[in-house]
Short mmCIF file of C-alpha atoms in Angstrom, two decimals:
data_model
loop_
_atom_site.label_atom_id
_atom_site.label_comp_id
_atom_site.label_asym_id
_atom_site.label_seq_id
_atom_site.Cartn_x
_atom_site.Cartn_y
_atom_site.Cartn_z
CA UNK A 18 177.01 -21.21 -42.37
CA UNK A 19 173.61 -19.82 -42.15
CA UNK A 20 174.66 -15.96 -41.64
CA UNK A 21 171.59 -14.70 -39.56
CA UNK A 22 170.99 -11.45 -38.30
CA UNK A 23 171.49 -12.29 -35.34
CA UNK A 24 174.22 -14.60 -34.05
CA UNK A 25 177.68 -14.45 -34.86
CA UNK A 26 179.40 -18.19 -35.93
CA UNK A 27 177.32 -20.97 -36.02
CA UNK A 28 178.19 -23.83 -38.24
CA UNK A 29 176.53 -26.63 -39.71
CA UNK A 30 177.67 -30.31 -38.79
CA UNK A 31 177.53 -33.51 -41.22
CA UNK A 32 178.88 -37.32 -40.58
CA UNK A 33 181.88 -37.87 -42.02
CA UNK A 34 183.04 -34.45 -42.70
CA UNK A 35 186.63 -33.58 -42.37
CA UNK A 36 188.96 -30.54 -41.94
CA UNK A 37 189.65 -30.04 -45.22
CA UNK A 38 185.85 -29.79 -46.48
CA UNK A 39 184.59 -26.27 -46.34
CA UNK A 40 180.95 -25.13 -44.23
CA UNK A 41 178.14 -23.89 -46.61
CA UNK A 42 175.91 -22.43 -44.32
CA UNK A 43 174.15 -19.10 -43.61
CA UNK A 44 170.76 -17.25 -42.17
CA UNK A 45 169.10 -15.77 -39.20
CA UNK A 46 171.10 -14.55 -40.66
CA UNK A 47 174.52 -16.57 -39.31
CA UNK A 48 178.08 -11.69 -37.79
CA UNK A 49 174.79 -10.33 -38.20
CA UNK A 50 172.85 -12.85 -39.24
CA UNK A 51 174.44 -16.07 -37.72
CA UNK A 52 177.24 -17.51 -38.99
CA UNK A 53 180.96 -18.31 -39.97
CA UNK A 54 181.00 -21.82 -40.71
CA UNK A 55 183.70 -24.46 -40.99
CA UNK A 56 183.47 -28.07 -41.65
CA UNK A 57 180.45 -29.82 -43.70
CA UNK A 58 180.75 -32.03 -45.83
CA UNK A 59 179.10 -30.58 -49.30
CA UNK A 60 177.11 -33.85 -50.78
CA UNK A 61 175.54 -34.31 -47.41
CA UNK A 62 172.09 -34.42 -47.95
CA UNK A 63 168.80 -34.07 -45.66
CA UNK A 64 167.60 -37.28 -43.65
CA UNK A 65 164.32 -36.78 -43.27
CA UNK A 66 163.94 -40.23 -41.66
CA UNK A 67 166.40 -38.67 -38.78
CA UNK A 68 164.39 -35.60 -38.90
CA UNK A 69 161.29 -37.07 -38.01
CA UNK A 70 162.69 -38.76 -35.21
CA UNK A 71 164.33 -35.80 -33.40
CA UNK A 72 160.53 -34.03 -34.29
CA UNK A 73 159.05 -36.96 -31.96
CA UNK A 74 161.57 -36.42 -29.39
CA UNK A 75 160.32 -32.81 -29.52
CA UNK A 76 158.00 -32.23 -26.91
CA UNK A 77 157.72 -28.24 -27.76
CA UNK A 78 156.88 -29.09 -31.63
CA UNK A 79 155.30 -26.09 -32.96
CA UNK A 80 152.12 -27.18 -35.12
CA UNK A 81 152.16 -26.62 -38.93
CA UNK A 82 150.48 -27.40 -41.49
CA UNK A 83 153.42 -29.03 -43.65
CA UNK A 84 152.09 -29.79 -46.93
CA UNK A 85 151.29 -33.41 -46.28
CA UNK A 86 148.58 -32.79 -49.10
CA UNK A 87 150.97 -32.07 -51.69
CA UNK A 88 149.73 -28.76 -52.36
CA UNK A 89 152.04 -25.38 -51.83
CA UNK A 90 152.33 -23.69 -48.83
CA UNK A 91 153.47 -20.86 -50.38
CA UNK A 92 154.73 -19.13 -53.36
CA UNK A 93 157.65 -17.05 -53.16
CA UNK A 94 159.30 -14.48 -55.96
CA UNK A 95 163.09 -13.99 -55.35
CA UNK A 96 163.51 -10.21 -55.18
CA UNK A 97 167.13 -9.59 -53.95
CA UNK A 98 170.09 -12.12 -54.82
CA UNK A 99 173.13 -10.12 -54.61
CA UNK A 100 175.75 -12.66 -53.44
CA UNK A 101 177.86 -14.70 -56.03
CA UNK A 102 180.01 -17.64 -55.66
CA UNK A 103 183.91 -16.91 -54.36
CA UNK A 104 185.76 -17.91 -51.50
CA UNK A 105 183.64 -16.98 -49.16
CA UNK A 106 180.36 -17.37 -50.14
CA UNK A 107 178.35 -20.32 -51.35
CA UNK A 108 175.82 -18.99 -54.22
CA UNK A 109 171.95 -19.54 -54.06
CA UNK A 110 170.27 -21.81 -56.56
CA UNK A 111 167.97 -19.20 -56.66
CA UNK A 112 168.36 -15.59 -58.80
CA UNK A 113 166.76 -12.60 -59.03
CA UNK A 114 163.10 -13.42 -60.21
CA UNK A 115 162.74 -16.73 -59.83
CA UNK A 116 159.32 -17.83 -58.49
CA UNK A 117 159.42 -21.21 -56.13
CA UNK A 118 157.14 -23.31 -54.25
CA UNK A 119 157.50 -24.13 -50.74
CA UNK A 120 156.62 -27.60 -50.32
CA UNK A 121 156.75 -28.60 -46.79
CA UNK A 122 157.83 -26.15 -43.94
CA UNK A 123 158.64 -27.78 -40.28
CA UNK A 124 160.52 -26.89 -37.00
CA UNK A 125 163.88 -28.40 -36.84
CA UNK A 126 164.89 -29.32 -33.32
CA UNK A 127 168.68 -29.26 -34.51
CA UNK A 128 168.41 -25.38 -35.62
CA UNK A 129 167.91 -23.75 -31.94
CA UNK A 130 171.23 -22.67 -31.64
CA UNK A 131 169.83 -19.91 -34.42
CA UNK A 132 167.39 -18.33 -31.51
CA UNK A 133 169.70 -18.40 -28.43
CA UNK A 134 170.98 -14.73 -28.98
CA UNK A 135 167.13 -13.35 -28.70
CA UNK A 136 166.08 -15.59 -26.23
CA UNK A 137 168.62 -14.35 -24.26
CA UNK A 138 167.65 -10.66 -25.00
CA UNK A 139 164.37 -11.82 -24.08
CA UNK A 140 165.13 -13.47 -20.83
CA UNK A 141 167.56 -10.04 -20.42
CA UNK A 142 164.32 -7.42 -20.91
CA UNK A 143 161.88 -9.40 -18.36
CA UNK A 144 164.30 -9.68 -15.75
CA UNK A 145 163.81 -6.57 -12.99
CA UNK A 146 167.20 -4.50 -12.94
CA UNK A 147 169.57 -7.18 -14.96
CA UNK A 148 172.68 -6.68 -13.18
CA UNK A 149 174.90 -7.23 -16.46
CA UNK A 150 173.06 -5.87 -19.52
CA UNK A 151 175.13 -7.67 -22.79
CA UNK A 152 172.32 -8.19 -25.21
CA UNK A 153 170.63 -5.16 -26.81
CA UNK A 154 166.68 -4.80 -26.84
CA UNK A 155 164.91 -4.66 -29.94
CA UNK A 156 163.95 -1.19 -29.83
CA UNK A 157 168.10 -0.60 -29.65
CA UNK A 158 169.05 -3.28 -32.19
CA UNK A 159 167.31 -5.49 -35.12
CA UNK A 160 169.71 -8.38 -33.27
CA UNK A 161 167.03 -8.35 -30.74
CA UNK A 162 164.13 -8.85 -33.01
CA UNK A 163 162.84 -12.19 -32.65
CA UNK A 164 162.52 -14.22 -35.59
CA UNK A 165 161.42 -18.07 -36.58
CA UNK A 166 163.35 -20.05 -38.67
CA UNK A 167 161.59 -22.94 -40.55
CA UNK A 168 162.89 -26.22 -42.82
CA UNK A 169 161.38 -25.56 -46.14
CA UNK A 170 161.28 -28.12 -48.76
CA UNK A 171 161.07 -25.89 -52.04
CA UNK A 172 160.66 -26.86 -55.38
CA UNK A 173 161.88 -24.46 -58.49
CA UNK A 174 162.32 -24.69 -61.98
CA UNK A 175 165.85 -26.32 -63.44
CA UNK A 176 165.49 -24.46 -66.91
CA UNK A 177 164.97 -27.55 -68.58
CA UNK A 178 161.38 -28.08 -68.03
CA UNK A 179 161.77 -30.27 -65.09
CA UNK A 180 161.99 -29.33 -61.67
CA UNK A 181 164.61 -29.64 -58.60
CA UNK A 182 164.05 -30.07 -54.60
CA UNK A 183 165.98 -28.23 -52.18
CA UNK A 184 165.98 -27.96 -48.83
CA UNK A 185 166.28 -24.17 -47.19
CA UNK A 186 166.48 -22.32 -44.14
CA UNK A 187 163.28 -19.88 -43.89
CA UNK A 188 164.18 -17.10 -41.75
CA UNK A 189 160.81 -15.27 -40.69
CA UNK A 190 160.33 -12.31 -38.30
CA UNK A 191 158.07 -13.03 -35.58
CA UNK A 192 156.61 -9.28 -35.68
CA UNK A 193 154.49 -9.51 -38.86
CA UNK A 194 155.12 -5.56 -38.81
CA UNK A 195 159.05 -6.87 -39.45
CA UNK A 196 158.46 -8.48 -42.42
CA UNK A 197 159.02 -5.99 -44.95
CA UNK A 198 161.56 -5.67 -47.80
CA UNK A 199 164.38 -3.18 -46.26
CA UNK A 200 165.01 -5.24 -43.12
CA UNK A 201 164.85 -8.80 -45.10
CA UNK A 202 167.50 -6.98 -47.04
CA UNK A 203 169.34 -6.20 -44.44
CA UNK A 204 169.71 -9.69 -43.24
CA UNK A 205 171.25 -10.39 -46.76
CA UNK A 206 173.38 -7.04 -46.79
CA UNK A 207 175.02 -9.02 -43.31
CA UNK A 208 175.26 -12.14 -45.17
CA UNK A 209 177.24 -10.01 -48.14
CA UNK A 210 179.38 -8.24 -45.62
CA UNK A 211 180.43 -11.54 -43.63
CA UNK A 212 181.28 -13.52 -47.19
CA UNK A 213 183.76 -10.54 -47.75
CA UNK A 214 185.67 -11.21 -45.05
CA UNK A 215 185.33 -14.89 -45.41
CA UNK A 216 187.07 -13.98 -48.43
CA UNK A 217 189.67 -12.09 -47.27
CA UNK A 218 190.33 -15.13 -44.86
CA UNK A 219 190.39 -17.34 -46.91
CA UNK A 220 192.67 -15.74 -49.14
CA UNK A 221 195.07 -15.13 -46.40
CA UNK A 222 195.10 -18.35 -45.09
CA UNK A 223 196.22 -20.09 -48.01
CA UNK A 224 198.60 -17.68 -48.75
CA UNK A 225 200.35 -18.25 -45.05
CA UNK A 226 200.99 -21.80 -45.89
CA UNK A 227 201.68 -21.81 -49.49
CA UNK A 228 198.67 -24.04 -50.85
CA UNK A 229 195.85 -23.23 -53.18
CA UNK A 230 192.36 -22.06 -51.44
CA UNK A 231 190.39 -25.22 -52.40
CA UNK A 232 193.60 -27.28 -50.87
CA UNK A 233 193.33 -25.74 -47.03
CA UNK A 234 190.14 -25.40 -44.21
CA UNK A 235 187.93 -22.39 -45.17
CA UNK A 236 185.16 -20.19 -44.01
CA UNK A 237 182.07 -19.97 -46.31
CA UNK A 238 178.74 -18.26 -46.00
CA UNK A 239 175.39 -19.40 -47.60
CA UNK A 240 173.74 -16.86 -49.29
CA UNK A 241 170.47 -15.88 -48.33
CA UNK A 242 168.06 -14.16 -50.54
CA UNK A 243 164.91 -12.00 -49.77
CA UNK A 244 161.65 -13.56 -51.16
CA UNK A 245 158.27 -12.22 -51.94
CA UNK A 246 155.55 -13.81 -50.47
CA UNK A 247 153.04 -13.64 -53.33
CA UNK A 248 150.77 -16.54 -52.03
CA UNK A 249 149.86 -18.37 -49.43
CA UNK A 250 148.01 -21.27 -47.92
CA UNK A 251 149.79 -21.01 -44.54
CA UNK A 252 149.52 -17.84 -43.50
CA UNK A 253 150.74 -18.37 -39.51
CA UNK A 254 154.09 -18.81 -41.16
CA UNK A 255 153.84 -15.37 -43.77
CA UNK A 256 150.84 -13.99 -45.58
CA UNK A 257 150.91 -12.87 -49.11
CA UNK A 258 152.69 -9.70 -49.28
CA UNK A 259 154.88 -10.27 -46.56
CA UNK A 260 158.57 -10.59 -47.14
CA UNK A 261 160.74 -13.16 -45.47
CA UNK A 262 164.88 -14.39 -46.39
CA UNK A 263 165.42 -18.12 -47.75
CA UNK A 264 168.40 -20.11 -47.43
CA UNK A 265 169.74 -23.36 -49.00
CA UNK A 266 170.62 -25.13 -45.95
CA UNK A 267 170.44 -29.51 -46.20
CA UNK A 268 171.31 -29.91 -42.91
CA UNK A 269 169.37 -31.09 -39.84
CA UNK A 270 171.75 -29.77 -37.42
CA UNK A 271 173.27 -26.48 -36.43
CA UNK A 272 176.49 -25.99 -33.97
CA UNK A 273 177.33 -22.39 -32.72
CA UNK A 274 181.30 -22.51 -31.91
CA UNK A 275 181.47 -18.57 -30.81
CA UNK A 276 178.94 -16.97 -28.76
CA UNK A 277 178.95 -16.69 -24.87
CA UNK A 278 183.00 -17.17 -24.24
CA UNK A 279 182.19 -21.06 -22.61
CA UNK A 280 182.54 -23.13 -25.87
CA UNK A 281 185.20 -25.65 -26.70
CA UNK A 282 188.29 -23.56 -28.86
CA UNK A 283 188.35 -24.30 -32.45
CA UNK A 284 190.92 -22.46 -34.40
CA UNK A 285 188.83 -21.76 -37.57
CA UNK A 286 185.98 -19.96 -35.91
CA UNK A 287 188.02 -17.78 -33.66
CA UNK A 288 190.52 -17.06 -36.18
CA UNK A 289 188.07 -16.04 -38.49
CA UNK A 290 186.12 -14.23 -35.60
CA UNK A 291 189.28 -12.22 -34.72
CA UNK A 292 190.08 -11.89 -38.05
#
């Protein structure tokens, strides 16, 4: 799941997927940064054609200038890539040092769940004497920073002299004084943290009934890494020099099965969440 630094279990959602197929998500970073995942299917792929329907549905639509033109909208150097492949943690395409191009970037109507937790904190800090304070401030908590996330079409090298698409979840602080290295780190340290219990879990569970890890429902987080920005034609969404956490994330849609108490009971998430 995208692990963002701010919201504790959110999972992605794909047709077709079933019980058995594990969750690669991770980002605002899904514990700290957002999320413990659990089913999605792993070939599913973006639909942009579905995307761009949901955008025209959007009557909020931020504007963006999203590469129609072909050209970058930004150049990015991978600086901090940590987080290996195991059973709790799907890997990055990306490695320490790699330099990618950032096709397209767009809002994602699907991906709100990600900014519920600082809305709320938000909504908590303009109210006049909140009778129940739950959600801390920013100047108490990063979790209360606000941050954007964007779709980001990126293109990178395959090694072989050609070149492969992905699409990834770019996490962005709104405060461009927040976009330095340490705290983009931080959002990956969470993501780290969260895959180690996954883990754990995961381990555990298939040990309880007996049956290899790859044969049983799992928890796993998509790795984040902190990026570089070392150009830029689109600098509302981060200016050269700026630093801001990328994601490999193909999916349109975002479900958040642990947050506020209210939400239907699934037995992966709040197993894991007790866990």
């Amino acid at each position: 799941l995208p692990i963002s630094e701010h919201d504790p279990c959110f999972l992605p959602t794909a047709p077709a997927a079933s019980a058995a197929q594990t969750a690669d998500t991770m980002g605002n970073s899904p514990l700290s940064s957002c999320g413990k995942a659990v089913m999605c299917d792993p070939e599913y792929e973006w639909d942009d054609e579905e995307l761009a329907r949901r955008n025209m549905r959007s009557a909020q639509q931020e504007p963006v200038n999203s590469g129609a033109d072909g050209r970058p909208q930004l150049a990015l150097r991978i600086a901090f890539a940590p987080i290996e492949d195991s059973l709790g943690a799907k890997k990055s395409p990306f490695g320490h040092g790699d330099e990618v191009a950032v096709m397209k970037v767009q809002k994602v109507p699907g991906w709100e769940p990600m900014g519920w937790r600082q809305e709320r904190a938000a909504k908590q800090q303009a109210a006049v004497n909140p009778a129940n304070k739950i959600w801390p401030e920013a100047d108490e908590s990063r979790f209360g920073r606000a941050q954007r996330f964007w779709a980001a079409k990126v293109q990178a090298s395959n090694g072989q002299g050609g070149i492969d698409e992905f699409w990834c979840l770019m996490q962005v602080a709104v405060n461009k004084q927040e976009r330095e290295m340490d705290q983009v780190k931080d959002i990956v340290q969470d993501a780290c943290d969260t895959a180690s219990y996954a883990h754990r879990f995961n381990q555990h569970t298939a040990r309880a009934v007996g049956e290899d890890p790859s044969n049983v429902p799992c928890v796993k987080v998509a790795a984040p890494v902190a990026c570089f920005v070392i150009d830029s034609a689109n600098p509302e969404v981060a200016g050269p020099g700026e630093c801001v956490a990328l994601t490999f994330f193909p999916s349109n849609s975002i479900t958040k099965y642990l947050f506020e108490g209210a939400e239907d009971f699934l037995e992966l998430p709040q197993a894991f969440f007790h866990f």
